[in-house]
C-alpha positions as MATLAB code, in Angstrom:
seq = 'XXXXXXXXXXXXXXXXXXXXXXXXXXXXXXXXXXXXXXXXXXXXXXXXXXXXXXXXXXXXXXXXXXXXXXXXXXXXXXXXXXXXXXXXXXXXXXXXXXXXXXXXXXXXXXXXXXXXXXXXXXXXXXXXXXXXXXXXXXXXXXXXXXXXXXXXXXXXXXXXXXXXXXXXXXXXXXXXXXXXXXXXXXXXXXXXXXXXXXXXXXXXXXXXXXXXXXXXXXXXXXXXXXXXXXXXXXXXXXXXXXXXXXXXXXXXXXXXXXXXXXXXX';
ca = [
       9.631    9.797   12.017;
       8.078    7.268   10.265;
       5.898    8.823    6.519;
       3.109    6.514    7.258;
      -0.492    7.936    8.853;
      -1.891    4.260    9.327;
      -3.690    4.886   12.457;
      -5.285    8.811   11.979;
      -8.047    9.234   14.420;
      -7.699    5.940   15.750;
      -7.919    5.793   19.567;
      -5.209    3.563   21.291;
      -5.254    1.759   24.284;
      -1.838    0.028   25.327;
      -0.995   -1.647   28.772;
       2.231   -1.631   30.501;
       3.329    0.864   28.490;
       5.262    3.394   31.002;
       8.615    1.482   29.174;
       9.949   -1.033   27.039;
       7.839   -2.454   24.388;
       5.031   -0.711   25.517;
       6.632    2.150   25.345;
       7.778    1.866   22.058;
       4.611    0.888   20.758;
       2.959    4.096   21.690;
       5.570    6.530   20.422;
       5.151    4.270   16.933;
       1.218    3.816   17.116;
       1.339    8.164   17.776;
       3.983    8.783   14.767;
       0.990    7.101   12.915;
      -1.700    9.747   13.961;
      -2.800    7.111   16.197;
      -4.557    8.963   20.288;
      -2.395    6.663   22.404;
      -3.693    6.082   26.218;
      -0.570    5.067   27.926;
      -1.244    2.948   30.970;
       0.337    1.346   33.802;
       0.435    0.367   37.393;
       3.350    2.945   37.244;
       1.726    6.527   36.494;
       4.699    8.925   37.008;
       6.912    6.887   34.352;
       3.702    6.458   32.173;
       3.215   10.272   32.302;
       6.437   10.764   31.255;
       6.289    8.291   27.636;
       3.376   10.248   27.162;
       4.720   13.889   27.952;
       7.382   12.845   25.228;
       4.970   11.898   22.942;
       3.134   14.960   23.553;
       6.506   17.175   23.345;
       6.392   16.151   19.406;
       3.058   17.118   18.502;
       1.255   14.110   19.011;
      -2.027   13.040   21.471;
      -1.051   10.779   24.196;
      -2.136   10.526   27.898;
      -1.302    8.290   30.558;
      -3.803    6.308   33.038;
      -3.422    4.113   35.536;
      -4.490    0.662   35.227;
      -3.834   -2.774   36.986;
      -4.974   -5.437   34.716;
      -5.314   -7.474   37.479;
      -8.276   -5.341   38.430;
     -11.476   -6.022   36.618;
     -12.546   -2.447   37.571;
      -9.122   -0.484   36.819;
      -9.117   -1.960   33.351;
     -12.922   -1.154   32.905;
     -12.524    2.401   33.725;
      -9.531    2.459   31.832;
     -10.903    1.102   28.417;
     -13.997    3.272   29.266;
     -11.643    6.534   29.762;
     -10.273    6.129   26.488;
     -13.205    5.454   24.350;
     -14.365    8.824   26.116;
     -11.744   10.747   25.477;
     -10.622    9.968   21.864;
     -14.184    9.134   20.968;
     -13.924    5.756   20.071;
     -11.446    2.714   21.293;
      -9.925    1.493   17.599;
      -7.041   -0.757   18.841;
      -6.327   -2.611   22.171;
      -2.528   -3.603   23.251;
      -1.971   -6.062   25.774;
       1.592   -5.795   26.889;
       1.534   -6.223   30.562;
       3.115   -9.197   32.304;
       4.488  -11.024   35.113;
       7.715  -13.006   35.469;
       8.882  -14.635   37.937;
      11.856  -16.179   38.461;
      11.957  -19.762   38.283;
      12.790  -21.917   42.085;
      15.923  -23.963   41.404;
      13.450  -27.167   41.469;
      10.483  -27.421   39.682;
       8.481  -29.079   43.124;
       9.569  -25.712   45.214;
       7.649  -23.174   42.944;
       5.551  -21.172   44.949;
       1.988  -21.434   44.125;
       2.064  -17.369   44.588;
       4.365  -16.781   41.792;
       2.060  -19.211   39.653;
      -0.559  -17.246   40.210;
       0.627  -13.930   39.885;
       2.394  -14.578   36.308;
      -0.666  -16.064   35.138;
      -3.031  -13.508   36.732;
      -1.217  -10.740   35.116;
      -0.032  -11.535   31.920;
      -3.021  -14.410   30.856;
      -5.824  -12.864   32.765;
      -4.885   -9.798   33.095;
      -5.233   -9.869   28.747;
      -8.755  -11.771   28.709;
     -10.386   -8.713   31.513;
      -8.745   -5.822   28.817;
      -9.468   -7.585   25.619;
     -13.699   -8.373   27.700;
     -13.705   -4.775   28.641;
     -12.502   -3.385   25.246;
     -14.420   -5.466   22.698;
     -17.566   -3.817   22.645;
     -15.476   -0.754   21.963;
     -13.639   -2.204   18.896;
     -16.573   -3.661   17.782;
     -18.203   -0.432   17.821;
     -15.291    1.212   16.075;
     -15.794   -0.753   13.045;
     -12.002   -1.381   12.291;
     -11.489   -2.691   15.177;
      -8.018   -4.398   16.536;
      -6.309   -6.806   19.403;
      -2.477   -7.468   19.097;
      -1.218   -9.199   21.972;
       2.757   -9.406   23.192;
       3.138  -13.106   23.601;
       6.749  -14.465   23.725;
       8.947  -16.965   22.190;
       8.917  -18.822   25.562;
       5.199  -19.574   24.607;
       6.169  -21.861   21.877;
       9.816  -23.237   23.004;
      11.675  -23.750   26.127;
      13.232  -21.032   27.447;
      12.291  -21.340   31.376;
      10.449  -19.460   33.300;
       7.493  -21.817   33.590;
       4.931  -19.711   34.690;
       5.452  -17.190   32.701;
       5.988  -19.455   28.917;
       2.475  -21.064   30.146;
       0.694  -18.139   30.147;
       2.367  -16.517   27.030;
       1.299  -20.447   25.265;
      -2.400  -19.229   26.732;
      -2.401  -16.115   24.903;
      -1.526  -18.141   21.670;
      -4.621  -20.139   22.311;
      -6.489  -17.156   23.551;
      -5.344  -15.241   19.827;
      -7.017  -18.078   18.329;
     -10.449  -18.231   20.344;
     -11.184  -15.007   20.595;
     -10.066  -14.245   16.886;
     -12.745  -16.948   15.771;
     -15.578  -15.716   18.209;
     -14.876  -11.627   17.039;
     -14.276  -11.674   13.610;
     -18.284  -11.771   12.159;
     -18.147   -9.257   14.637;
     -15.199   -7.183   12.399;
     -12.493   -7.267   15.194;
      -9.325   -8.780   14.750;
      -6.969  -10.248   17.070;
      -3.575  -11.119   16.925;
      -0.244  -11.758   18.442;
       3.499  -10.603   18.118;
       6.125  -13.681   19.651;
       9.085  -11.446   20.051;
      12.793  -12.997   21.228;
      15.170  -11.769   23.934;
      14.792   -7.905   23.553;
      16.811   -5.167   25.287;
      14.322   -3.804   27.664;
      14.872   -2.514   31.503;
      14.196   -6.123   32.812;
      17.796   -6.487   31.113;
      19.337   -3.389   32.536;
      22.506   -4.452   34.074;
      23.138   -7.645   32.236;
      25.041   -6.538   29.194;
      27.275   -9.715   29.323;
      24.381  -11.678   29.170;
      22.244   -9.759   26.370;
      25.754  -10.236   24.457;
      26.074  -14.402   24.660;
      22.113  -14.283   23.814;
      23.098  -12.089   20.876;
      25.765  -14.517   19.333;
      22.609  -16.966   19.625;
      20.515  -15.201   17.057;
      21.058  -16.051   13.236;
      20.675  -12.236   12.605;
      23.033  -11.679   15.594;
      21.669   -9.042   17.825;
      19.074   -9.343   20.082;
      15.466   -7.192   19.468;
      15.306   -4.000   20.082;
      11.687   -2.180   21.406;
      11.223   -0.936   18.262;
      11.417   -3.796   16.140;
       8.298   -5.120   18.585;
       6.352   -2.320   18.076;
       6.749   -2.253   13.957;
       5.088   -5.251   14.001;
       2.186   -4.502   16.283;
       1.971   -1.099   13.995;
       1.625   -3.535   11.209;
      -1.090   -5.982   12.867;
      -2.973   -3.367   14.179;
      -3.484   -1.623   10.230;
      -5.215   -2.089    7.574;
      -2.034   -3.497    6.003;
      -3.347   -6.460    8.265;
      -6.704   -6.058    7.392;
      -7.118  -10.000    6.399;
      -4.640  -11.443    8.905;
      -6.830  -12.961   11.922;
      -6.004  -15.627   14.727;
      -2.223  -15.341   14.047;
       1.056  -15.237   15.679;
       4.013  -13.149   14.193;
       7.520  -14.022   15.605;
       9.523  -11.569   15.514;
      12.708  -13.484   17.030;
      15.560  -12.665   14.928;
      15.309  -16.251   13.427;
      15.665  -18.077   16.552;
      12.577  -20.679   16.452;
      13.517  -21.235   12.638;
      17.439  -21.859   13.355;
      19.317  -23.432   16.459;
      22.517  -21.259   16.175;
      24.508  -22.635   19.217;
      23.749  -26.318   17.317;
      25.134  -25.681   14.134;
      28.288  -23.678   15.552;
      28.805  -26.726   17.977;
      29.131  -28.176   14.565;
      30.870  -26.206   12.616;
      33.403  -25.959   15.802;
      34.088  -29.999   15.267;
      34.667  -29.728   11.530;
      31.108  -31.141   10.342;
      28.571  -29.617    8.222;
];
């Protein structure tokens, strides 16, 4: 368990957090002192992140909410200001993907929608609903899960467009609610071992020898770096975007062993 108290008394809001990075993040955000609200369109797996939580001493509770309903993420964001007594940090982690048709003309306009509903919109209703609260708070925080596919080709088109969205939306939103003492960020991570991966060890390990640190992320390396964004450590860091990639926007790896494999340097 982690020595630092960053987040004592703060009340936490995170979505799509029954697993995964979300997950993660609340276990971290709690070892912090932080009152984590665990949500998800999946209560019985949310309940049980937040049972764990709870089984070490910390304050967690799980709610349900579909960020693709204005009034589930309203009631949400207005459950946990309630109950911890004021809303301190919103974490937008829910998304779509869908995977991409084999041509780019046969993508279903319901796939487009969905990926963008949930994972652009879906962030601009919590982060509408939750900013009065944050404001309130007076320390005040947004940190957003983008994606590396928001900045680079790595498929999935619907999804990278509205991961680049949230980049833009980091910026806008960081400029309009800073006078106002809120700051709002974003975390880019890489390929990260998560349960959309379950199954595909093979594949995790050819993405791994792609990495100049050579592994791919782990959960917890996301959610160290939303802990961090989300502190006072942060406290003049504002419109960003953090990669945390294991190096792979800064160095093409499979490039420079193609390379190294003919002899050049």
């Amino acid at each position: 368990m982690t020595a630092m108290r960053r987040f004592e008394g703060h009340g936490v809001l995170i979505t799509g957090a029954a697993r995964g990075i979300g997950a993660a993040t609340a276990r971290r955000l709690s070892e912090e002192g932080a009152q984590v609200l665990v949500t998800d369109v999946d209560l019985a797996e949310a309940e049980k992140t937040a049972a764990a939580i709870r089984e070490r001493g910390e304050r967690a509770e799980a709610f349900t909410c579909d960020v693709g309903e204005r009034t589930s993420v309203e009631v949400a964001v207005a459950y946990a200001a309630h109950t911890f007594g004021s809303l301190d940090v919103l974490v937008n982690n829910a998304y779509g993907c869908s995977p991409d048709a084999p041509l780019f003309e046969d993508e279903p306009d319901e796939a487009w929608a969905r990926d963008l509903d949930l994972t652009l919109t879906g962030a601009y209703r919590c982060c509408r609903a939750a900013l009065p609260h944050l404001v309130a708070s007076g320390r005040g925080a947004i940190v957003s899960i983008g994606s590396v596919n928001g900045l680079q080709d790595f498929g999935n088109h619907a999804y990278s467009a509205a991961k680049a969205g949230l980049v833009s939306l980091t910026r806008t939103l960081a400029g309009h609610a800073a006078p106002r003492g809120v700051r709002v960020n974003l975390v880019a991570p890489g390929t990260v071992r998560t349960t959309a991966w379950e199954g595909r060890d093979a594949e995790l390990e050819v993405a791994s020898g792609l990495y100049p640190l050579g592994r791919v992320g782990e959960p917890e390396d996301i959610a160290a770096a939303v802990a961090f964004l989300a502190s006072h450590d942060a406290a003049w860091i504002t419109g960003t975007t953090l990669c945390v990639d294991g190096g792979v926007l800064a160095v093409n790896t499979g490039f420079r062993q193609a390379l190294w494999q003919r002899g050049d340097s």
